[in-house]
XYZ file of C-alpha atoms in Angstrom:
647
model
C -3.731 -7.728 -9.787
C -4.176 -4.196 -11.043
C -1.303 -1.905 -11.869
C -2.182 0.481 -9.075
C -1.626 -2.086 -6.380
C 1.496 -3.564 -7.985
C 3.246 -0.247 -8.494
C 6.045 0.549 -6.047
C 4.748 4.105 -5.914
C 1.273 3.033 -4.701
C 2.187 3.326 -1.027
C -0.925 5.386 -0.313
C -3.550 2.876 -1.313
C -4.081 -0.866 -1.521
C -7.397 -2.657 -1.994
C -6.109 -6.015 -3.199
C -3.266 -8.352 -2.299
C -2.153 -11.939 -2.732
C -1.421 -13.954 0.390
C -2.318 -17.026 2.425
C -5.829 -17.046 3.931
C -7.374 -19.026 6.783
C -11.145 -18.821 7.259
C -12.123 -19.914 10.756
C -15.667 -20.546 11.907
C -15.670 -19.921 15.666
C -17.410 -22.589 17.740
C -20.538 -21.626 19.682
C -20.959 -22.244 23.403
C -22.613 -25.603 22.698
C -19.707 -26.708 20.501
C -21.294 -26.165 17.099
C -19.043 -24.892 14.306
C -15.322 -24.659 14.925
C -14.220 -25.327 11.338
C -10.962 -23.935 9.921
C -9.877 -23.894 6.263
C -6.486 -22.688 5.021
C -5.597 -21.632 1.478
C -1.889 -21.066 0.811
C -2.570 -18.779 -2.159
C -5.552 -16.456 -2.374
C -6.437 -13.096 -3.862
C -7.999 -10.797 -1.266
C -10.020 -7.795 -2.446
C -11.968 -5.221 -0.443
C -14.616 -3.244 -2.277
C -18.168 -1.935 -2.444
C -21.299 -3.253 -4.103
C -23.888 -1.211 -5.979
C -25.388 -0.057 -2.639
C -21.995 1.120 -1.278
C -21.818 -1.683 1.302
C -18.231 -2.786 1.999
C -17.321 -6.423 1.282
C -14.255 -8.617 1.336
C -13.881 -11.123 -1.489
C -11.570 -14.126 -1.274
C -10.660 -15.693 -4.626
C -9.403 -19.172 -3.744
C -8.547 -20.557 -7.155
C -11.557 -22.618 -8.164
C -13.949 -20.951 -5.726
C -14.567 -17.648 -3.970
C -16.039 -16.383 -0.710
C -17.590 -12.971 -0.101
C -18.467 -11.439 3.273
C -20.148 -8.152 4.063
C -18.072 -6.110 6.491
C -20.488 -4.702 9.023
C -19.700 -4.400 12.754
C -16.315 -6.039 12.212
C -13.015 -5.820 14.078
C -9.838 -5.215 12.092
C -6.640 -6.532 13.697
C -3.360 -5.119 12.393
C -0.893 -5.328 15.278
C 1.255 -7.854 13.408
C 1.015 -6.220 9.975
C 4.770 -5.717 10.009
C 5.104 -9.506 10.204
C 2.793 -9.843 7.191
C -0.135 -11.003 9.336
C -3.550 -9.548 10.112
C -7.166 -10.572 10.520
C -10.738 -9.393 10.081
C -13.232 -10.620 12.654
C -16.965 -10.838 11.857
C -18.604 -11.442 15.276
C -22.178 -11.636 13.976
C -21.183 -14.435 11.600
C -18.727 -15.984 14.088
C -16.064 -15.940 11.372
C -12.441 -14.784 11.435
C -10.540 -14.211 8.181
C -6.820 -14.543 8.914
C -4.289 -13.157 6.423
C -0.657 -14.307 6.450
C 2.484 -14.227 4.310
C 1.384 -10.805 3.061
C 3.632 -8.015 1.775
C 3.884 -6.056 5.073
C 3.480 -2.578 3.649
C 0.518 -3.462 1.448
C -1.198 -5.291 4.303
C -0.727 -2.362 6.674
C -2.170 0.097 4.157
C -5.078 -2.187 3.218
C -6.160 -2.931 6.801
C -5.808 0.610 8.106
C -7.549 2.093 5.076
C -10.359 -0.438 5.479
C -10.605 0.358 9.181
C -10.852 4.066 8.398
C -13.544 3.545 5.743
C -15.581 1.367 8.116
C -15.326 3.952 10.871
C -16.454 6.762 8.552
C -19.340 4.636 7.313
C -20.390 3.702 10.852
C -20.428 7.327 11.982
C -22.123 8.516 8.787
C -19.477 11.195 8.296
C -19.227 10.799 4.523
C -22.592 10.800 2.756
C -21.091 9.617 -0.529
C -19.640 6.522 1.165
C -22.636 5.698 3.361
C -24.746 2.711 2.206
C -28.082 3.584 0.610
C -31.306 3.169 2.582
C -33.632 0.166 2.328
C -36.184 2.322 0.454
C -33.601 3.334 -2.148
C -32.560 -0.289 -2.577
C -36.138 -1.391 -3.230
C -36.837 1.421 -5.665
C -33.442 1.759 -7.271
C -33.137 -1.443 -9.250
C -29.395 -0.913 -9.586
C -27.375 -3.470 -11.574
C -25.109 -5.720 -9.529
C -21.594 -4.357 -9.141
C -18.379 -4.806 -7.167
C -15.764 -2.067 -7.251
C -12.476 -2.002 -5.375
C -12.339 0.246 -2.349
C -11.266 3.729 -3.398
C -8.390 5.672 -1.783
C -9.114 7.960 1.133
C -10.082 11.416 -0.068
C -8.810 14.644 1.443
C -12.203 15.200 3.077
C -12.123 11.715 4.601
C -8.633 12.363 5.959
C -9.842 15.534 7.663
C -12.812 13.681 9.183
C -10.452 11.006 10.516
C -8.136 13.579 12.055
C -11.066 15.242 13.822
C -12.251 11.881 15.165
C -8.753 11.024 16.367
C -8.483 14.308 18.270
C -11.906 13.796 19.853
C -10.959 10.238 20.824
C -7.729 11.429 22.466
C -9.547 14.232 24.317
C -12.269 11.896 25.595
C -9.887 9.193 26.800
C -7.185 11.610 28.007
C -4.412 9.212 27.000
C -1.430 9.435 24.684
C -2.079 7.570 21.462
C 1.609 6.852 20.885
C 3.505 6.242 24.146
C 7.287 5.935 23.938
C 9.061 2.618 24.125
C 10.752 1.807 27.402
C 14.045 0.226 28.373
C 15.824 -0.050 31.676
C 16.608 3.578 32.737
C 20.182 4.715 33.281
C 21.744 3.602 36.546
C 25.129 2.803 38.007
C 26.823 -0.170 36.316
C 26.769 -2.383 39.408
C 22.972 -2.579 39.469
C 21.304 -5.720 38.205
C 20.107 -5.539 34.626
C 16.433 -5.836 33.877
C 15.004 -8.753 31.960
C 11.801 -9.474 30.153
C 10.020 -7.439 27.540
C 7.551 -4.831 28.770
C 4.218 -5.710 27.214
C 1.121 -3.660 26.646
C -2.358 -5.085 26.729
C -3.191 -7.071 23.601
C -6.540 -5.317 23.452
C -4.812 -1.928 23.370
C -2.813 -2.643 20.217
C -4.315 -5.585 18.428
C -7.751 -4.362 17.525
C -9.480 -1.362 16.063
C -12.149 -1.712 18.746
C -10.269 0.485 21.219
C -8.056 2.445 18.844
C -8.842 5.178 16.390
C -6.996 4.774 13.082
C -3.590 6.478 13.330
C -3.908 9.040 10.577
C -0.539 10.770 10.703
C 1.769 7.760 10.606
C -0.133 4.812 9.254
C -2.840 6.160 6.990
C -2.129 6.720 3.303
C -1.233 10.336 2.618
C -0.944 12.508 -0.473
C 2.805 11.922 -0.570
C 5.293 9.517 0.916
C 7.769 10.866 3.436
C 10.635 9.199 1.611
C 10.024 9.457 -2.111
C 11.869 7.158 -4.466
C 13.551 8.630 -7.516
C 12.755 7.344 -11.002
C 15.813 5.074 -11.072
C 15.032 3.727 -7.600
C 11.470 2.930 -8.685
C 12.938 0.997 -11.609
C 14.691 -1.303 -9.137
C 11.503 -1.977 -7.166
C 9.514 -2.641 -10.344
C 12.167 -5.084 -11.557
C 12.032 -6.984 -8.260
C 8.229 -7.119 -8.311
C 8.363 -8.497 -11.859
C 9.967 -11.633 -10.408
C 13.426 -11.570 -12.018
C 16.716 -11.950 -10.165
C 18.095 -8.444 -9.658
C 21.464 -7.003 -8.669
C 21.293 -3.273 -8.024
C 24.380 -1.243 -7.346
C 25.618 2.331 -7.250
C 28.116 4.559 -5.530
C 27.923 5.445 -1.840
C 24.947 7.659 -1.017
C 22.682 6.681 -3.923
C 19.986 5.326 -1.589
C 20.535 1.588 -1.907
C 19.431 0.952 1.692
C 16.274 3.018 1.210
C 15.355 0.993 -1.872
C 16.051 -2.255 -0.038
C 13.730 -1.311 2.832
C 11.001 -0.401 0.348
C 11.432 -3.754 -1.415
C 11.106 -5.660 1.877
C 7.724 -4.027 2.469
C 6.384 -5.284 -0.856
C 7.411 -8.945 -0.581
C 5.602 -11.759 1.288
C 6.798 -11.624 4.879
C 7.117 -15.254 5.918
C 8.870 -16.495 2.762
C 11.219 -13.543 2.239
C 14.572 -13.946 3.982
C 16.581 -10.780 4.665
C 20.342 -11.239 4.933
C 23.584 -9.308 4.619
C 27.269 -10.116 4.405
C 28.017 -8.626 7.840
C 26.243 -8.254 11.151
C 26.398 -4.464 10.898
C 24.642 -4.418 7.537
C 22.161 -7.074 8.694
C 21.154 -4.885 11.648
C 20.497 -1.938 9.355
C 17.873 -3.872 7.364
C 16.435 -6.019 10.163
C 17.948 -9.299 9.005
C 20.707 -11.772 9.806
C 24.034 -12.627 8.240
C 23.895 -14.640 5.042
C 26.149 -17.236 6.703
C 23.556 -17.722 9.453
C 20.832 -18.248 6.869
C 22.824 -20.588 4.615
C 23.823 -22.890 7.476
C 27.068 -24.060 5.848
C 29.568 -22.212 8.023
C 31.879 -19.701 6.418
C 32.237 -21.810 3.274
C 35.376 -23.624 4.393
C 33.875 -27.093 3.825
C 33.700 -29.007 0.560
C 30.425 -29.315 -1.329
C 29.476 -32.722 0.067
C 29.926 -31.545 3.666
C 27.988 -28.364 2.836
C 25.093 -30.522 1.605
C 25.119 -32.411 4.923
C 25.091 -29.215 6.979
C 22.292 -27.677 4.922
C 20.222 -30.862 5.270
C 19.794 -30.340 9.004
C 16.097 -30.032 9.676
C 15.827 -26.351 10.634
C 18.243 -25.224 7.905
C 16.546 -27.299 5.208
C 13.122 -26.003 6.277
C 14.107 -22.379 5.748
C 15.753 -23.149 2.391
C 12.565 -24.868 1.211
C 10.344 -22.123 2.605
C 12.308 -19.305 0.973
C 10.824 -17.718 -2.150
C 12.794 -14.448 -2.062
C 16.365 -14.088 -0.770
C 17.768 -10.613 -0.121
C 21.547 -10.272 0.265
C 22.921 -6.826 1.140
C 26.616 -5.859 0.874
C 27.046 -8.590 -1.751
C 30.532 -7.238 -2.527
C 31.790 -8.880 0.680
C 30.622 -12.382 -0.351
C 33.335 -14.271 -2.234
C 32.693 -16.280 -5.379
C 33.267 -19.695 -3.775
C 30.739 -19.124 -0.984
C 28.162 -17.753 -3.429
C 28.642 -20.795 -5.676
C 28.256 -23.198 -2.741
C 25.057 -21.431 -1.703
C 23.683 -21.826 -5.220
C 24.486 -25.550 -5.280
C 23.043 -26.039 -1.780
C 19.825 -24.257 -2.780
C 19.302 -26.585 -5.740
C 20.200 -29.690 -3.708
C 18.026 -28.997 -0.652
C 15.048 -27.742 -2.653
C 15.259 -30.528 -5.240
C 15.000 -27.906 -7.961
C 17.623 -27.601 -10.697
C 16.736 -24.029 -11.652
C 19.337 -21.357 -10.721
C 19.398 -20.995 -6.928
C 16.705 -23.653 -6.699
C 14.081 -21.289 -8.112
C 14.517 -18.679 -5.349
C 14.271 -15.059 -6.508
C 17.492 -13.220 -5.653
C 17.641 -9.541 -4.716
C 21.315 -8.581 -4.444
C 22.550 -5.163 -3.363
C 25.973 -3.639 -2.939
C 28.893 -1.808 -4.478
C 31.961 -3.840 -5.468
C 34.053 -0.651 -5.257
C 33.528 -0.669 -1.496
C 34.799 -3.286 0.981
C 35.788 -6.583 -0.704
C 35.425 -10.165 0.585
C 37.590 -11.156 3.542
C 39.821 -14.064 2.539
C 42.519 -15.980 4.439
C 46.094 -14.823 3.961
C 47.561 -16.212 0.761
C 44.196 -17.192 -0.748
C 43.288 -15.476 -4.006
C 40.266 -13.212 -3.708
C 37.422 -13.865 -6.139
C 34.370 -11.648 -6.444
C 30.823 -12.945 -6.831
C 30.528 -11.628 -10.361
C 33.444 -13.866 -11.406
C 31.537 -17.061 -10.610
C 29.516 -19.269 -12.938
C 26.685 -19.103 -10.391
C 26.471 -15.317 -10.804
C 26.262 -15.617 -14.571
C 23.473 -18.198 -14.386
C 21.469 -16.443 -11.657
C 21.639 -12.676 -12.131
C 19.240 -11.712 -14.893
C 19.327 -7.954 -14.479
C 21.732 -5.383 -13.093
C 20.587 -1.828 -12.410
C 22.985 0.987 -11.560
C 21.819 3.871 -9.368
C 23.581 7.059 -10.453
C 21.960 9.900 -8.510
C 23.977 10.675 -5.359
C 21.691 11.833 -2.558
C 24.060 11.922 0.425
C 26.269 14.748 -0.856
C 24.840 17.934 -2.341
C 28.345 19.387 -2.808
C 28.882 18.779 -6.549
C 32.627 19.370 -6.248
C 32.928 16.700 -3.558
C 30.732 14.287 -5.541
C 33.135 14.665 -8.476
C 36.124 13.937 -6.225
C 34.450 10.829 -4.802
C 33.571 9.492 -8.251
C 37.251 9.694 -9.236
C 38.362 7.981 -6.037
C 35.759 5.243 -6.458
C 37.518 4.151 -9.662
C 40.939 4.348 -7.979
C 41.930 7.668 -9.500
C 42.996 10.865 -7.760
C 44.167 13.792 -9.870
C 46.165 16.739 -8.592
C 43.084 18.943 -8.169
C 41.250 16.313 -6.111
C 44.359 15.664 -3.997
C 44.724 19.389 -3.261
C 41.086 19.662 -2.181
C 41.458 16.729 0.220
C 44.781 18.018 1.581
C 43.175 21.379 2.348
C 40.612 19.705 4.620
C 43.304 19.111 7.281
C 42.775 22.729 8.353
C 38.994 22.390 8.729
C 37.661 23.283 12.175
C 34.893 20.745 12.793
C 34.280 21.172 16.526
C 30.858 22.671 17.122
C 28.779 23.057 20.308
C 31.025 20.579 22.113
C 30.655 17.954 19.368
C 34.003 16.556 18.201
C 34.530 14.899 14.818
C 34.381 11.106 14.775
C 37.740 9.485 14.042
C 37.519 6.773 11.375
C 39.940 3.920 12.067
C 41.113 1.200 9.721
C 40.841 -1.422 12.492
C 37.894 -2.101 14.831
C 40.158 -2.737 17.832
C 41.682 0.732 17.464
C 38.243 2.375 17.433
C 37.071 0.413 20.488
C 40.231 1.350 22.399
C 39.766 5.056 21.629
C 36.147 4.969 22.836
C 36.961 3.110 26.074
C 39.855 5.354 27.039
C 37.954 8.550 26.176
C 34.950 7.455 28.257
C 37.136 6.595 31.258
C 38.831 10.007 31.158
C 35.554 11.843 31.792
C 34.727 12.661 35.402
C 31.308 11.972 36.847
C 28.925 9.081 37.310
C 28.484 6.698 34.415
C 24.939 5.619 33.592
C 24.248 2.072 32.444
C 21.374 1.412 30.050
C 20.374 -2.244 29.737
C 18.375 -3.351 26.731
C 15.089 -5.218 27.041
C 14.659 -8.066 24.571
C 11.536 -9.896 23.465
C 13.646 -13.075 23.343
C 17.255 -14.144 22.952
C 18.995 -12.082 20.278
C 22.193 -13.144 18.466
C 25.395 -11.133 18.685
C 24.817 -9.648 15.217
C 22.399 -7.109 16.699
C 25.073 -5.785 19.080
C 26.406 -3.465 16.392
C 23.545 -0.966 16.492
C 21.984 -1.742 19.853
C 24.329 -3.209 22.481
C 22.915 -5.152 25.402
C 24.566 -2.673 27.778
C 25.402 0.952 26.983
C 27.471 3.160 29.311
C 27.076 6.933 29.030
C 28.305 9.946 30.965
C 27.962 13.714 30.642
C 30.449 14.779 27.981
C 30.355 11.490 26.070
C 30.639 11.852 22.303
C 27.761 9.890 20.749
C 26.003 9.235 17.452
C 22.483 8.109 16.644
C 22.127 4.511 15.514
C 18.602 4.853 14.165
C 16.625 7.330 12.065
C 14.437 9.298 14.494
C 13.298 12.382 12.572
C 14.697 12.926 9.094
C 13.018 16.331 8.805
C 15.312 17.562 11.608
C 18.377 15.614 10.443
C 18.100 13.157 13.338
C 19.266 10.239 11.229
C 21.528 7.247 11.648
C 25.026 8.702 12.161
C 23.909 12.132 13.475
C 26.595 13.364 15.906
C 26.159 14.847 19.353
C 27.438 15.086 22.925
C 25.643 14.096 26.146
C 24.850 17.301 28.076
C 22.789 15.911 30.974
C 20.269 13.272 32.036
C 16.552 13.925 32.464
C 14.089 11.378 33.840
C 16.862 8.818 33.567
C 17.501 9.391 29.845
C 20.329 11.298 28.089
C 19.893 14.828 26.758
C 22.092 15.189 23.670
C 23.339 18.380 22.061
C 23.476 17.603 18.341
C 25.840 19.166 15.834
C 22.826 20.275 13.793
C 22.098 22.836 16.498
C 19.607 21.696 19.134
C 19.238 19.522 22.226
C 17.086 16.404 22.272
C 15.995 14.003 25.007
C 16.806 10.560 23.620
C 14.306 7.930 24.675
C 14.541 4.182 24.091
C 13.736 2.941 20.595
C 12.882 -0.434 19.111
C 15.400 -2.365 17.022
C 13.946 -5.335 15.176
C 15.264 -8.320 13.268
C 13.638 -11.425 11.860
C 15.615 -14.621 12.366
C 15.613 -17.309 9.669
C 12.570 -19.546 10.027
C 10.855 -17.095 12.392
C 7.837 -15.251 10.969
C 7.638 -12.766 13.856
C 10.089 -9.932 14.439
C 12.408 -10.095 17.460
C 12.637 -6.791 19.288
C 15.306 -5.081 21.366
C 14.485 -1.810 23.148
C 17.559 0.328 23.824
C 18.771 3.927 23.751
C 19.615 4.526 20.043
C 23.114 5.851 20.700
C 26.679 4.590 20.489
C 29.988 6.084 21.589
C 31.429 8.125 18.740
C 34.922 9.321 19.519
C 35.887 6.719 16.933
C 34.392 4.076 14.655
C 35.970 1.622 12.244
C 35.680 2.204 8.508
C 34.129 -1.252 8.277
C 31.303 -0.383 10.716
C 30.747 3.038 9.170
C 29.737 1.513 5.826
C 26.240 2.757 5.010
C 26.374 5.665 7.488
C 26.271 9.407 6.883
C 28.364 11.301 9.458
C 27.953 14.986 10.348
C 31.647 15.552 11.051
C 34.441 13.073 10.493
C 38.219 12.948 10.830
C 40.513 10.296 9.409
C 44.070 9.175 8.930
C 44.444 7.047 5.818
C 48.081 6.019 6.298
C 47.064 2.519 7.499
C 44.575 1.769 4.713
C 45.124 -1.853 3.665
C 42.149 -2.758 1.409
C 41.006 -1.759 -2.043
C 38.101 0.655 -1.656
C 38.735 1.328 2.037
C 39.710 4.969 1.502
C 36.651 5.486 -0.703
C 34.322 4.094 1.983
C 35.892 6.394 4.593
C 35.785 9.547 2.477
C 32.219 8.956 1.280
C 30.825 8.992 4.840
C 30.977 12.801 4.864
C 28.366 15.090 3.334
C 30.775 17.731 2.030
C 34.378 18.907 1.960
C 33.511 21.224 4.850
C 32.517 18.344 7.164
C 35.659 16.236 6.766
C 39.251 16.457 8.005
C 41.911 14.250 6.378
C 45.059 14.445 8.482
C 47.628 12.832 6.208
C 46.262 12.452 2.714
C 48.455 10.603 0.230
C 47.125 9.809 -3.276
C 48.847 6.410 -3.039
C 46.195 5.262 -0.534
C 43.539 5.570 -3.246
C 43.117 2.296 -5.054
C 40.416 0.155 -6.627
C 40.554 -3.461 -7.728
C 41.284 -3.663 -11.461
C 38.787 -6.497 -12.008
C 36.056 -4.433 -10.349
C 36.920 -1.469 -12.567
C 36.625 -3.657 -15.680
C 33.327 -5.108 -14.432
C 31.745 -1.656 -14.052
C 33.261 -0.381 -17.287
C 31.646 -3.322 -19.068
C 28.312 -2.464 -17.445
C 28.691 1.112 -18.655
C 29.525 0.027 -22.219
C 26.489 -2.211 -22.369
C 23.980 0.359 -21.275
C 20.685 -0.131 -22.954
C 18.718 2.730 -24.449
C 16.933 3.059 -21.097
C 17.915 5.699 -18.569
C 19.102 2.981 -16.205
C 21.898 0.680 -17.409
C 21.268 -3.061 -17.408
C 24.156 -5.491 -17.356
C 24.111 -8.293 -19.917
C 25.744 -11.593 -19.019
C 29.410 -11.984 -19.848
C 31.765 -14.874 -20.402
C 33.366 -16.325 -17.304
C 36.806 -14.889 -16.611
C 36.233 -11.709 -18.638
C 37.193 -9.453 -15.724
C 40.333 -11.310 -14.679
């Protein structure tokens, strides 16, 4: 494949991808035809010939198929699942694409659809096929060139067509998602997923290409930095990668970008906790592994992993993503590695699965039973044999306050000088209340945070509104963190967003607000950033192990925010936050809490004591070793060390 399509920065154009292909010959009314052929690995290319006709070419190893794309239907409803199809009615053929990198597939199909529409309408003379006369007289040499990116002129033509289409049909091209509207808690909850017509979403026949959101543009809305691109390139090169960095360096953003570039049905997305799994649309790593919490011996773990559905997903997996790797202990990681080799019958590290590991060992550590020695992943033999490359992200993007960034970097390594302590002590006088929005209290224990939210909600006078989620199918408890099945709200409730809605207006995950009223059954929230917003239902999606399709929950993207536990705040950016660190009990817990804020002006520490700042000594030595072994590149790469070096 060419460099353009492989590059993690090529989000605007894709004319070639590798995936599974099924070519189906549709049976006629008299029963003729009806043949279906599947190829697990194929190279799909869309391009033009010497006469500017558009073709699709399928390279199937020892053979190839080429079809002219004229009067075709492009289906991209399930592009997010890595699936799509191109229907050729005149030839009674359907080309089905599966196990595709979701982002590449979406760009390829929508770009193709746009090019076909422009060609059909004759809006771009340069891209319109030549006439029969020109073909006969031209004598052009045979050629096949990959489909070029959309030009600025083509984009303008598409936008004009989209506006005309919307005017002629008098319909909204992007209706909001729906969930059960707010009502009194004693009403029966709704069930069943609201579905739109398949014909409305599945085919280009009744939809103009969506230029603003789905078409390639001159720039991506969320640009990766140079060091972040290095991570994506390393993953796409096929090596096992661990990427790390301090809080706010964009690890989650990079992880989401990586997911879009990997084959959908054989990439398994996991995280150490349900909260983190929800953020990236995955499940807990324990759910994927199928060996419990790691309490069993190796032989029993082999038996558990050999159950049919667990073994199937282990064998199917080609890429395994694990977020918040710092919370996975060494013993569980080692058992997973042994199980992978056993179930897959492959003695390569992790059974030949490519690992993409993400996390910061300076943040929350593994949870271990009382009296059991804690061991980090990087202390295991499995880590040393599996992790080929470590990349450290250094550029902090959450905080623009350089003074606060410096304080956090000290605290991350368990240090807190007098100057840093004075700065944090001074925050106790900060006035954070704004437009009725109170600072969120960070608690060391989840039960404390839940109790604060319940009691604060019950103290408010007025009618509570109940919002019941609508699920596409049964969803495990792990999704409850960001989108509960039932959400109770009332005027005056302190809330925070649980999903990025509009980053340009700072409506991001963790944005703080207060419910001012209800309109059309939905809450109107006054946000701390300075404006009111009607919050409509949003879609939350996860993909369960062994399930190629995404499971969807539609719910109001809010949660109560008088308080939240430090554990659940990991990965969030909070507009205004208050904390008491006197009950901190874990290494790194104070650092996680303090790094949720954007600046010293948006935080209030009630009882700061430098003694609450601590980092695990083995983690410090691990990162110091990484720093010492920086290569000549801008991004440090960790070289394997002897077992026990960090103890």
